[in-house]
mmCIF file of N, CA and C in Angstrom:
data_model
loop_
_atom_site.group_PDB
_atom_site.id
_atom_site.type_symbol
_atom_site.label_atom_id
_atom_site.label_comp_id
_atom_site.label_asym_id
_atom_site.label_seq_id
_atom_site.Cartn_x
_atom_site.Cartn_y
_atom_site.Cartn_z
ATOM 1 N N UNK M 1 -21.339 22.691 -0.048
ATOM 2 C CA UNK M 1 -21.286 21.326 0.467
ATOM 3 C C UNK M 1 -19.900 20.743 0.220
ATOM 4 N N UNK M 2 -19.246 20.650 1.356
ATOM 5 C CA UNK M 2 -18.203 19.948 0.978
ATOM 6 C C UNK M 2 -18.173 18.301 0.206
ATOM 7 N N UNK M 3 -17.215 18.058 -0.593
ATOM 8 C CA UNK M 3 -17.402 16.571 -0.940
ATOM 9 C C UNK M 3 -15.961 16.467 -1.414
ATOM 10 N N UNK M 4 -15.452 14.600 -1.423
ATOM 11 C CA UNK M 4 -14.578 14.664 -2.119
ATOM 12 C C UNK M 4 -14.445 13.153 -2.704
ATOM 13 N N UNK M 5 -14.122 13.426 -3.913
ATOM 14 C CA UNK M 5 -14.182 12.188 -5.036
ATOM 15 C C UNK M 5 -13.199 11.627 -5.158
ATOM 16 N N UNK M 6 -13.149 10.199 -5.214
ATOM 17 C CA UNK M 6 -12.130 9.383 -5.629
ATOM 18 C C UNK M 6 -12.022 8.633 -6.622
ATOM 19 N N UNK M 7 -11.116 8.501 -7.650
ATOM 20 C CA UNK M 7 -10.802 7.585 -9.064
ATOM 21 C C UNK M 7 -9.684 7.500 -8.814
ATOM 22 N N UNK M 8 -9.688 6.449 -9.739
ATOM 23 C CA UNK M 8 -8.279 5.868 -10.207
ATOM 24 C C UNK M 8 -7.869 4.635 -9.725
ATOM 25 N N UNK M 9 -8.778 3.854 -9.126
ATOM 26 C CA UNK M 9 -8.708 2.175 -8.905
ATOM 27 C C UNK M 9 -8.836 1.312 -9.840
ATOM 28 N N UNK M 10 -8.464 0.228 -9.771
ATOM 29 C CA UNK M 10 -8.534 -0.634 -10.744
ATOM 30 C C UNK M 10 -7.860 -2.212 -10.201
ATOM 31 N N UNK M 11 -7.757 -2.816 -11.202
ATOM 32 C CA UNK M 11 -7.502 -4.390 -10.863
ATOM 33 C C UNK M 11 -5.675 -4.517 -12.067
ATOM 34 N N UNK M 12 -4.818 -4.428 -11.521
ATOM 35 C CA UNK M 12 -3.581 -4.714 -11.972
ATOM 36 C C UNK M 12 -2.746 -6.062 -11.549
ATOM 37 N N UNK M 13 -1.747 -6.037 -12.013
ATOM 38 C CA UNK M 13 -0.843 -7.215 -11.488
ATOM 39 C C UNK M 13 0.344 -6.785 -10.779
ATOM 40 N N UNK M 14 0.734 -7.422 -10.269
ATOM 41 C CA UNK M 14 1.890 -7.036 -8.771
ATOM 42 C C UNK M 14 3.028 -6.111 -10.022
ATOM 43 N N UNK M 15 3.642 -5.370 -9.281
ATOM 44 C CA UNK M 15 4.806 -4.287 -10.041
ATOM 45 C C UNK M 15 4.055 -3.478 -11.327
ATOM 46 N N UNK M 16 3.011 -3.432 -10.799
ATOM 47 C CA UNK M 16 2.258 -2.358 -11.873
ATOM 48 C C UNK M 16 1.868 -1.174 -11.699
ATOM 49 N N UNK M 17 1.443 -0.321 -11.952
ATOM 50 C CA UNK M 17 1.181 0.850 -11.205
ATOM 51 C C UNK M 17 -0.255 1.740 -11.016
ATOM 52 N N UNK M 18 -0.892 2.737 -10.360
ATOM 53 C CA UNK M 18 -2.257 3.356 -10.530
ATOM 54 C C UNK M 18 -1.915 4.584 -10.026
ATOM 55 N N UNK M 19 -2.435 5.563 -9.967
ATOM 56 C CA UNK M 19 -2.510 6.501 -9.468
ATOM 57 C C UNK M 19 -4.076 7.055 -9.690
ATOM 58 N N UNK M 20 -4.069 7.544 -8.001
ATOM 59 C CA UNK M 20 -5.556 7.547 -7.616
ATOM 60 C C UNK M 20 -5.553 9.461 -7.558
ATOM 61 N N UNK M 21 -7.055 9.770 -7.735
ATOM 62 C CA UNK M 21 -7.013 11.366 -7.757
ATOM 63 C C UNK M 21 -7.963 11.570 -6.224
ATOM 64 N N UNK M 22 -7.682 12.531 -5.570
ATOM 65 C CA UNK M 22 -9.276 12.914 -4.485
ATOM 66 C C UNK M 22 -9.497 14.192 -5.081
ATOM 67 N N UNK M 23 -10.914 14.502 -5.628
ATOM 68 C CA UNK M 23 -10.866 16.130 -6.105
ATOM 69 C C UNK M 23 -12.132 16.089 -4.936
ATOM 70 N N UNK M 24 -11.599 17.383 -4.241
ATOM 71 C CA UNK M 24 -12.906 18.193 -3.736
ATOM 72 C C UNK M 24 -13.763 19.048 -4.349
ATOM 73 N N UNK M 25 -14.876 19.249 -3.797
ATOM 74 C CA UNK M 25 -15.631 20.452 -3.968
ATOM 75 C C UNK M 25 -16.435 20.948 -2.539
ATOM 76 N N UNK M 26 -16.326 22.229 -2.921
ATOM 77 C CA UNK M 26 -16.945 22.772 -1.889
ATOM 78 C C UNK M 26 -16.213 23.593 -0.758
ATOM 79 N N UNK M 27 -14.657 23.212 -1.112
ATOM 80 C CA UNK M 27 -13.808 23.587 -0.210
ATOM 81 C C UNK M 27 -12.231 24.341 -1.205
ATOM 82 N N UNK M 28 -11.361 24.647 -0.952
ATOM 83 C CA UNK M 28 -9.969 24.619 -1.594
ATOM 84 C C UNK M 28 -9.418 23.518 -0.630
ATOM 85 N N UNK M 29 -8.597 22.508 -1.397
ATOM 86 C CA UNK M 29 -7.702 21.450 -0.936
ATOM 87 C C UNK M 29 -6.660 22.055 -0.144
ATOM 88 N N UNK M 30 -6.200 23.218 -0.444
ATOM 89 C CA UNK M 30 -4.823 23.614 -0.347
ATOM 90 C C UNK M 30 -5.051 24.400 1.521
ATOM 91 N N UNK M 31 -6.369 24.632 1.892
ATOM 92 C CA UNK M 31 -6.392 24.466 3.370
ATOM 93 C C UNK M 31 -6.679 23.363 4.146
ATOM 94 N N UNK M 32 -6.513 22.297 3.693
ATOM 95 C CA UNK M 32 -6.600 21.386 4.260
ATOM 96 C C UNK M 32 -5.460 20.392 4.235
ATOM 97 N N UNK M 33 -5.417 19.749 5.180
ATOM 98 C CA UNK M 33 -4.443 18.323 5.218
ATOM 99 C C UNK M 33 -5.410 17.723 4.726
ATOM 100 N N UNK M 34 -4.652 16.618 3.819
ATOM 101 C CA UNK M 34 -5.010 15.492 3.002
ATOM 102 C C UNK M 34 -4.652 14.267 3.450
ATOM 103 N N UNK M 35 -5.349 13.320 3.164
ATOM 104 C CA UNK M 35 -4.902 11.668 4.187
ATOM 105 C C UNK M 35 -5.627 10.889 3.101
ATOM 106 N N UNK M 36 -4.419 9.896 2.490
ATOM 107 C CA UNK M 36 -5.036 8.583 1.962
ATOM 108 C C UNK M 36 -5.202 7.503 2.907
ATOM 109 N N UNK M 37 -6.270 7.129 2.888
ATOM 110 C CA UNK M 37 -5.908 5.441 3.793
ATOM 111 C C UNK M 37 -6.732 4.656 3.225
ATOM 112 N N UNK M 38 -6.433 3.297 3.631
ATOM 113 C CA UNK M 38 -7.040 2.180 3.447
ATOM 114 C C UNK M 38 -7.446 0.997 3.907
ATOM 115 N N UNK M 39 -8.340 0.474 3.322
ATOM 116 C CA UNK M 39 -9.014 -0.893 4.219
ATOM 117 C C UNK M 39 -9.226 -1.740 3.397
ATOM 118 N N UNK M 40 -8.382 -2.852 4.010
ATOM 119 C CA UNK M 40 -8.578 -4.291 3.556
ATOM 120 C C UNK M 40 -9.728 -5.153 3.884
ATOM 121 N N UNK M 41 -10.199 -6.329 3.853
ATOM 122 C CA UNK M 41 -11.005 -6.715 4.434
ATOM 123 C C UNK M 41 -10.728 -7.254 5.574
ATOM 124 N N UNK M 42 -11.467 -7.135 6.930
ATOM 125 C CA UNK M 42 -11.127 -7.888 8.057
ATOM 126 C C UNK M 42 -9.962 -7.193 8.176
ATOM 127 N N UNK M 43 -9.321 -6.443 8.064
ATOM 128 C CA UNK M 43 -8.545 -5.469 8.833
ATOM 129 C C UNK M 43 -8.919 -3.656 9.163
ATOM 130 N N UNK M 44 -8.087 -3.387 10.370
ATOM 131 C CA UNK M 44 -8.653 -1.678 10.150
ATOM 132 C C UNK M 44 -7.916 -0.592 9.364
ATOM 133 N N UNK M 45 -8.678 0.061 9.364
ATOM 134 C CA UNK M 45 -8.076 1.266 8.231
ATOM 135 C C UNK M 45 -6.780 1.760 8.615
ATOM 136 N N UNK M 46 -6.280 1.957 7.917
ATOM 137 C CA UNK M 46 -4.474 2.737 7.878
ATOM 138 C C UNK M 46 -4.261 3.960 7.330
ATOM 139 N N UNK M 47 -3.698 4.516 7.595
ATOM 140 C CA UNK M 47 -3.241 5.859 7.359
ATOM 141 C C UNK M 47 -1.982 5.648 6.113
ATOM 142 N N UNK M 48 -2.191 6.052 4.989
ATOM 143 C CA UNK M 48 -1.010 5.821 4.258
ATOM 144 C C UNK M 48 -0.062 6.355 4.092
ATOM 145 N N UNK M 49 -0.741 7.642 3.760
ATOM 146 C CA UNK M 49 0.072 9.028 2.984
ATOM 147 C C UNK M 49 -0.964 9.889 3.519
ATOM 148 N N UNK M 50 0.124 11.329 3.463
ATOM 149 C CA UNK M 50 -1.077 12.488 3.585
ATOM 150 C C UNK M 50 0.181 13.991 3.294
ATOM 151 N N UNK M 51 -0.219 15.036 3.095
ATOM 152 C CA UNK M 51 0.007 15.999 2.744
ATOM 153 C C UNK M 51 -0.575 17.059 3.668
ATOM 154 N N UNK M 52 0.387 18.179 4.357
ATOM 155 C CA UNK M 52 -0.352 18.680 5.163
ATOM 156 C C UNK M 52 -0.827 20.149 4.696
ATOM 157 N N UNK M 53 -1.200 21.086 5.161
ATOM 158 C CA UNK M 53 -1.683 22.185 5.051
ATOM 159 C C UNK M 53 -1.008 23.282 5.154
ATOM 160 N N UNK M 54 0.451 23.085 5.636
ATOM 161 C CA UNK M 54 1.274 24.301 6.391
ATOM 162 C C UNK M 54 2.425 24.404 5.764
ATOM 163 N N UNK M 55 3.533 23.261 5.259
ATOM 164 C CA UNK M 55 4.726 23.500 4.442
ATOM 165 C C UNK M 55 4.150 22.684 3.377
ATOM 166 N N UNK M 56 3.093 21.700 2.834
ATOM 167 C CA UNK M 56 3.558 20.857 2.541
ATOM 168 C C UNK M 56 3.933 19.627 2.266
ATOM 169 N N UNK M 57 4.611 19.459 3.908
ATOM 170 C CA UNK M 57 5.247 18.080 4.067
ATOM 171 C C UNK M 57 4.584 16.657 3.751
ATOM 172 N N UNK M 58 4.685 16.040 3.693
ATOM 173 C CA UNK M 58 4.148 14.442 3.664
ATOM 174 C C UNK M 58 4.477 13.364 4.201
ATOM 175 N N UNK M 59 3.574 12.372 4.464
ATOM 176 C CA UNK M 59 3.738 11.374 5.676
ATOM 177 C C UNK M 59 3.360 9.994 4.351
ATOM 178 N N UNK M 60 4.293 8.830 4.890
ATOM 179 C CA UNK M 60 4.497 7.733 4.532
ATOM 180 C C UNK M 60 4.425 6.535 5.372
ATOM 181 N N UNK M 61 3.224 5.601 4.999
ATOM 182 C CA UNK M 61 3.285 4.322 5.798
ATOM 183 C C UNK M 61 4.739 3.611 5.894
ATOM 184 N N UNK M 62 5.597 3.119 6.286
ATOM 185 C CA UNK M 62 6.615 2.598 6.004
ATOM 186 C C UNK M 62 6.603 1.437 5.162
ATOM 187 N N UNK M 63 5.249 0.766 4.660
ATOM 188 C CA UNK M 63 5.216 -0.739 3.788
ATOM 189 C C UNK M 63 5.013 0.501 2.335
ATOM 190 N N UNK M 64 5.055 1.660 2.566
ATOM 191 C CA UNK M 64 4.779 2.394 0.643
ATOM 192 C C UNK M 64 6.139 3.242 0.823
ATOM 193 N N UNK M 65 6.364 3.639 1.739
ATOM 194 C CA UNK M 65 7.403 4.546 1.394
ATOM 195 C C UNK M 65 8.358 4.305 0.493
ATOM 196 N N UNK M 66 8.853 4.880 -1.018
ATOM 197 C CA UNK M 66 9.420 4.780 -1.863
ATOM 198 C C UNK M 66 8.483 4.362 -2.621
ATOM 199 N N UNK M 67 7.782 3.870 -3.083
ATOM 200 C CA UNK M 67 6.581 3.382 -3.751
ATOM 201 C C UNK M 67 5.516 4.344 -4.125
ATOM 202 N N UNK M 68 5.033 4.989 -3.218
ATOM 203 C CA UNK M 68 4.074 5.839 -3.180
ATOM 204 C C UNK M 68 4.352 6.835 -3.261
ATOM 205 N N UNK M 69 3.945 7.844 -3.679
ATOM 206 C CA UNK M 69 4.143 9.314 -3.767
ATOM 207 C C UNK M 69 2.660 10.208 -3.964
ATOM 208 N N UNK M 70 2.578 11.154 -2.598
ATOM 209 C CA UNK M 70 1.408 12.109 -2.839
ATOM 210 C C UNK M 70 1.682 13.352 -3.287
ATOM 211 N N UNK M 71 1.022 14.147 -4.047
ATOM 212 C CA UNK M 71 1.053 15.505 -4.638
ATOM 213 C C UNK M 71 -0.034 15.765 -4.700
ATOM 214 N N UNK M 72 -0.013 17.343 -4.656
ATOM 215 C CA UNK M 72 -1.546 18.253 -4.988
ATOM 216 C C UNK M 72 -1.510 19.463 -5.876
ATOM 217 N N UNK M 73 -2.347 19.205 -6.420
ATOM 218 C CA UNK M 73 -2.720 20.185 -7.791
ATOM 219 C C UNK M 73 -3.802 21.398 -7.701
ATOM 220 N N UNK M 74 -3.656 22.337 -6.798
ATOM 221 C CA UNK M 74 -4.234 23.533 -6.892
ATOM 222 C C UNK M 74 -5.108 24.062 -7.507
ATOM 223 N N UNK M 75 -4.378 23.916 -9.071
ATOM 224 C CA UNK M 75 -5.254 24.532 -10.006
ATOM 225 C C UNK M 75 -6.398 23.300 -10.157
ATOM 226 N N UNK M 76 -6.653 22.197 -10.198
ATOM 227 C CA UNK M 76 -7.402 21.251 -10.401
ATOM 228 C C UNK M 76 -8.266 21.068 -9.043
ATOM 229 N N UNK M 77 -7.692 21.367 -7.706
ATOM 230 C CA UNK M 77 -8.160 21.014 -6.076
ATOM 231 C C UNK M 77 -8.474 19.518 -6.255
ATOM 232 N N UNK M 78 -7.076 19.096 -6.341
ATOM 233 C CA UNK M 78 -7.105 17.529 -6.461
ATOM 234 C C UNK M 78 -5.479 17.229 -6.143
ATOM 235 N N UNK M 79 -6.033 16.166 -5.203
ATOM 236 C CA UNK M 79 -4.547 15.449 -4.759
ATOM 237 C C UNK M 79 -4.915 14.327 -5.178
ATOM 238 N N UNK M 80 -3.310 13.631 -5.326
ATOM 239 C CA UNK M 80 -3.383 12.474 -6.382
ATOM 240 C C UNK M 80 -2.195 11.625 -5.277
ATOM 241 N N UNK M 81 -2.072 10.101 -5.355
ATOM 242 C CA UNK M 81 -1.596 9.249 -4.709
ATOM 243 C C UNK M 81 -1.448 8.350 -6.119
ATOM 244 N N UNK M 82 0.254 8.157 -6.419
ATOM 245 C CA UNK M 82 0.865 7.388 -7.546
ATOM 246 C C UNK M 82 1.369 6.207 -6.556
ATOM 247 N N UNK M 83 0.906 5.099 -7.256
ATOM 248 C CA UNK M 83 1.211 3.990 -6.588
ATOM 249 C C UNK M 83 2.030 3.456 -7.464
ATOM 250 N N UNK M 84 3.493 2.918 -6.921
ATOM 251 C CA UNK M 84 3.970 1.905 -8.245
ATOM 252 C C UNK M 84 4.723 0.763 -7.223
ATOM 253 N N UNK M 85 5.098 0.215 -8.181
ATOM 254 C CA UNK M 85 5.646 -1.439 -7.795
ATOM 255 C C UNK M 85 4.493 -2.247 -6.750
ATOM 256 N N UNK M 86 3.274 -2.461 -7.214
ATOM 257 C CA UNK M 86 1.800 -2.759 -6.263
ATOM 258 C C UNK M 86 2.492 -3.758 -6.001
ATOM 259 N N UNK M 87 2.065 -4.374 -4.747
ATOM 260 C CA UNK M 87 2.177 -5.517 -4.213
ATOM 261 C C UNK M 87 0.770 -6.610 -3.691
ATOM 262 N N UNK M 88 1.029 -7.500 -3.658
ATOM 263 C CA UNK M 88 0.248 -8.577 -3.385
ATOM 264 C C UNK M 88 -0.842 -7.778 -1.814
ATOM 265 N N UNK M 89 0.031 -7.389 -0.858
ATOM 266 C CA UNK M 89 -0.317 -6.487 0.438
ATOM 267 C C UNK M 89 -1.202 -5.458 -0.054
ATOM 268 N N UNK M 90 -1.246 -4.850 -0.967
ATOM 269 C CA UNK M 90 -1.556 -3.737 -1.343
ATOM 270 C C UNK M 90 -3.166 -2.831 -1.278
ATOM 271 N N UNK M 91 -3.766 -4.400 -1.861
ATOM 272 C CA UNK M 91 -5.073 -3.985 -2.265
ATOM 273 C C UNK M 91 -5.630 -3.938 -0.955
ATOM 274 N N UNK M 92 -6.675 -3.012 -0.907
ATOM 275 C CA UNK M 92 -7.742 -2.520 -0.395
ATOM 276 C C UNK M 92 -8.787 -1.532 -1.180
ATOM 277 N N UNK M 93 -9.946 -0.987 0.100
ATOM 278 C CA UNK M 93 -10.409 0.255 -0.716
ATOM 279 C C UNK M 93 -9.505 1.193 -0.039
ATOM 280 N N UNK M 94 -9.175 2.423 -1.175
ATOM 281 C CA UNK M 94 -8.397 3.179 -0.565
ATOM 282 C C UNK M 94 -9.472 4.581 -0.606
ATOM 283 N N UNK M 95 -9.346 5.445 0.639
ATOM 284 C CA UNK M 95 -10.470 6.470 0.796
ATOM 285 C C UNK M 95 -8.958 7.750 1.062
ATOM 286 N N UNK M 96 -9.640 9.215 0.307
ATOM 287 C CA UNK M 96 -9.195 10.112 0.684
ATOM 288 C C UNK M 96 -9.990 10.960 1.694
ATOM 289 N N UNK M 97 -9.490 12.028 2.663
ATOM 290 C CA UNK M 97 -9.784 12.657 3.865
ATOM 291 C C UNK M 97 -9.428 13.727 3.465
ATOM 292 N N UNK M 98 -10.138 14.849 4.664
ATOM 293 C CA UNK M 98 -9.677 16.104 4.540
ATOM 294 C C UNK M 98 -9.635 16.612 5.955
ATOM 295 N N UNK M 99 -9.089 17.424 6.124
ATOM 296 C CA UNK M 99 -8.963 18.002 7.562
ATOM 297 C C UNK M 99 -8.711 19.583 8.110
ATOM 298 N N UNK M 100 -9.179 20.448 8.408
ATOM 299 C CA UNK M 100 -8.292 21.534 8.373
ATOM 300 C C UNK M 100 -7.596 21.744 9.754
ATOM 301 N N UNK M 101 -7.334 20.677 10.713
ATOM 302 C CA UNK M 101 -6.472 20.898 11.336
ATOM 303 C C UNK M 101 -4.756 20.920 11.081
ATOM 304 N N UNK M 102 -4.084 21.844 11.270
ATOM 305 C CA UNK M 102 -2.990 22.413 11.241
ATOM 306 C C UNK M 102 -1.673 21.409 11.564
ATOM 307 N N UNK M 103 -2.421 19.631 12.379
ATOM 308 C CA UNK M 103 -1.592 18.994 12.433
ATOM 309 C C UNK M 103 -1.450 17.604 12.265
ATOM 310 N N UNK M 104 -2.932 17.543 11.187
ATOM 311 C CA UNK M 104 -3.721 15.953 10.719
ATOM 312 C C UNK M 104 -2.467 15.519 9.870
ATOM 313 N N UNK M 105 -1.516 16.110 9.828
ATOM 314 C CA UNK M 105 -0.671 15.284 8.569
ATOM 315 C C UNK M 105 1.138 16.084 9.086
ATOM 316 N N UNK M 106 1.592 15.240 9.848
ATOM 317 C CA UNK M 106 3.250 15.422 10.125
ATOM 318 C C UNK M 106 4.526 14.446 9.006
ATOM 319 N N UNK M 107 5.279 14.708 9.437
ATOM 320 C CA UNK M 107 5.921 13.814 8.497
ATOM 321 C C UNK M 107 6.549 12.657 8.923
ATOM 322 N N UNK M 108 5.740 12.746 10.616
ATOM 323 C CA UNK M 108 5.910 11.377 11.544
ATOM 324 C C UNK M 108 4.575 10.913 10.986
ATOM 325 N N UNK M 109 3.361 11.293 11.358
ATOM 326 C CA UNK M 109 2.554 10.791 12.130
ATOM 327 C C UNK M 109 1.372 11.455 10.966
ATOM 328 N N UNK M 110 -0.017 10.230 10.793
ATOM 329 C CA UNK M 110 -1.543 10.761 10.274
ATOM 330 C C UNK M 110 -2.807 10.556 11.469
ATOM 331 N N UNK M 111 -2.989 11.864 11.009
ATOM 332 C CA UNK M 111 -4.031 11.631 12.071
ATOM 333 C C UNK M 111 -5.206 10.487 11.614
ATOM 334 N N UNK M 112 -5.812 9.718 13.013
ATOM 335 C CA UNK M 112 -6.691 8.686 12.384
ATOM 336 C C UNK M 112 -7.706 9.027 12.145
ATOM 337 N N UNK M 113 -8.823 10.170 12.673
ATOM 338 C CA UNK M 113 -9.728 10.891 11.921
ATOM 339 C C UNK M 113 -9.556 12.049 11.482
ATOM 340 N N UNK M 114 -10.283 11.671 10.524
ATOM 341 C CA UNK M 114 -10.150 13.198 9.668
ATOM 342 C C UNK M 114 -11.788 13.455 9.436
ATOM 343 N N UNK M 115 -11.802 14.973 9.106
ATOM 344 C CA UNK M 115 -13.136 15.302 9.422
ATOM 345 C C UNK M 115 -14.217 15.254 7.955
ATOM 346 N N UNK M 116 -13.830 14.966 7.087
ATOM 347 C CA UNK M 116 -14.286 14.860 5.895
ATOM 348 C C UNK M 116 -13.443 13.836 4.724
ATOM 349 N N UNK M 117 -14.447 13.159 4.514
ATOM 350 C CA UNK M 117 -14.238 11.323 3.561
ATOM 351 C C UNK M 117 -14.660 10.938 2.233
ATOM 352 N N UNK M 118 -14.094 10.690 1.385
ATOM 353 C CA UNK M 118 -14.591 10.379 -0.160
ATOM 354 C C UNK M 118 -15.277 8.879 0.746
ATOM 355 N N UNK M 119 -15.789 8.451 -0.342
ATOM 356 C CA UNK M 119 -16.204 6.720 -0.723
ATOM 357 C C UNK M 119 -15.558 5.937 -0.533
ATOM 358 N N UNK M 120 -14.414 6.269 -1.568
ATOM 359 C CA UNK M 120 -12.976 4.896 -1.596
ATOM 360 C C UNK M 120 -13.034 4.967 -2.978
ATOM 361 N N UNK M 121 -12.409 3.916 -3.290
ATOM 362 C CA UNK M 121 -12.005 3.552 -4.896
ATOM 363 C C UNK M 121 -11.330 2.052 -4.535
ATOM 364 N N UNK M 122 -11.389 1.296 -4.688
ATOM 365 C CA UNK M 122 -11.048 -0.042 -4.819
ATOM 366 C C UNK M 122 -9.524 -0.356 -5.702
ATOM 367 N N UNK M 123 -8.876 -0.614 -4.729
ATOM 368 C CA UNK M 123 -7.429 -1.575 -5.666
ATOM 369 C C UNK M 123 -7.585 -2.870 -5.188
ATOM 370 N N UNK M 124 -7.111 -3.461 -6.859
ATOM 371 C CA UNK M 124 -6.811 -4.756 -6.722
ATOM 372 C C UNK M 124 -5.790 -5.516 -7.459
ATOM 373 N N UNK M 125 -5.074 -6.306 -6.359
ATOM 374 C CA UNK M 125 -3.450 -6.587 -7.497
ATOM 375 C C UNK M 125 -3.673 -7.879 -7.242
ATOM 376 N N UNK M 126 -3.252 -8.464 -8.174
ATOM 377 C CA UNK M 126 -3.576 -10.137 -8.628
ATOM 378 C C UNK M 126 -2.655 -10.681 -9.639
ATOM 379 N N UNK M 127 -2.233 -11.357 -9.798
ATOM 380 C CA UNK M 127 -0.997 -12.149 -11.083
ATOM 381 C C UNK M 127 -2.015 -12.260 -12.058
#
């Protein structure tokens, strides 16, 4: 059964930092493209970050880029999304994806579905 879990949310203050984990099971991470996104309320989901399946590479919303950073851990089958300098914009629930298409994750472009979804994990930045 595929599945994939998300931690590492929490309630911080602006220029603080979290880093969120997605561990699968059921699958190896490392064939799949990976996609963080998120949803605010009353807005639609975004594509943040993602990591693809083939070099590597990684894709950046342009409001995180420099901020954010995705990596994946093999030995664990867990990709992780380090958030720092949070901003007021920031919070949402943030959900990890999986995909094994070959082109869900460019270093333009995330694909908007992906074929397999954690829950989310909730950020929240507040003074």
């Amino acid at each position: 059964q595929v599945q994939l879990v998300e931690s590492g949310g929490g309630s911080v203050q602006p220029g603080e930092s979290l880093r969120l984990s997605c561990t699968a099971s059921g699958f190896a991470l490392n064939n799949y493209a990976i996609g963080w996104f998120r949803q605010a309320p009353g807005k639609e989901r975004e594509g943040v970050s993602c990591i693809n399946n083939r070099d590597g590479s990684t894709y950046y919303l342009s409001d995180v880029r420099g901020r954010f950073t995705i990596s994946r851990d093999s030995t664990k089958n867990t990709v992780y999304l380090q958030m720092n300098s949070l901003k007021a914009e920031d919070p949402a629930v943030y959900s990890c994806a999986a995909d094994p298409d070959l082109w869900a994750c460019t270093k333009r472009v995330i694909k908007k579905s992906y074929d397999y979804w954690g829950r989310g994990t909730q950020v929240i930045v507040s003074p």
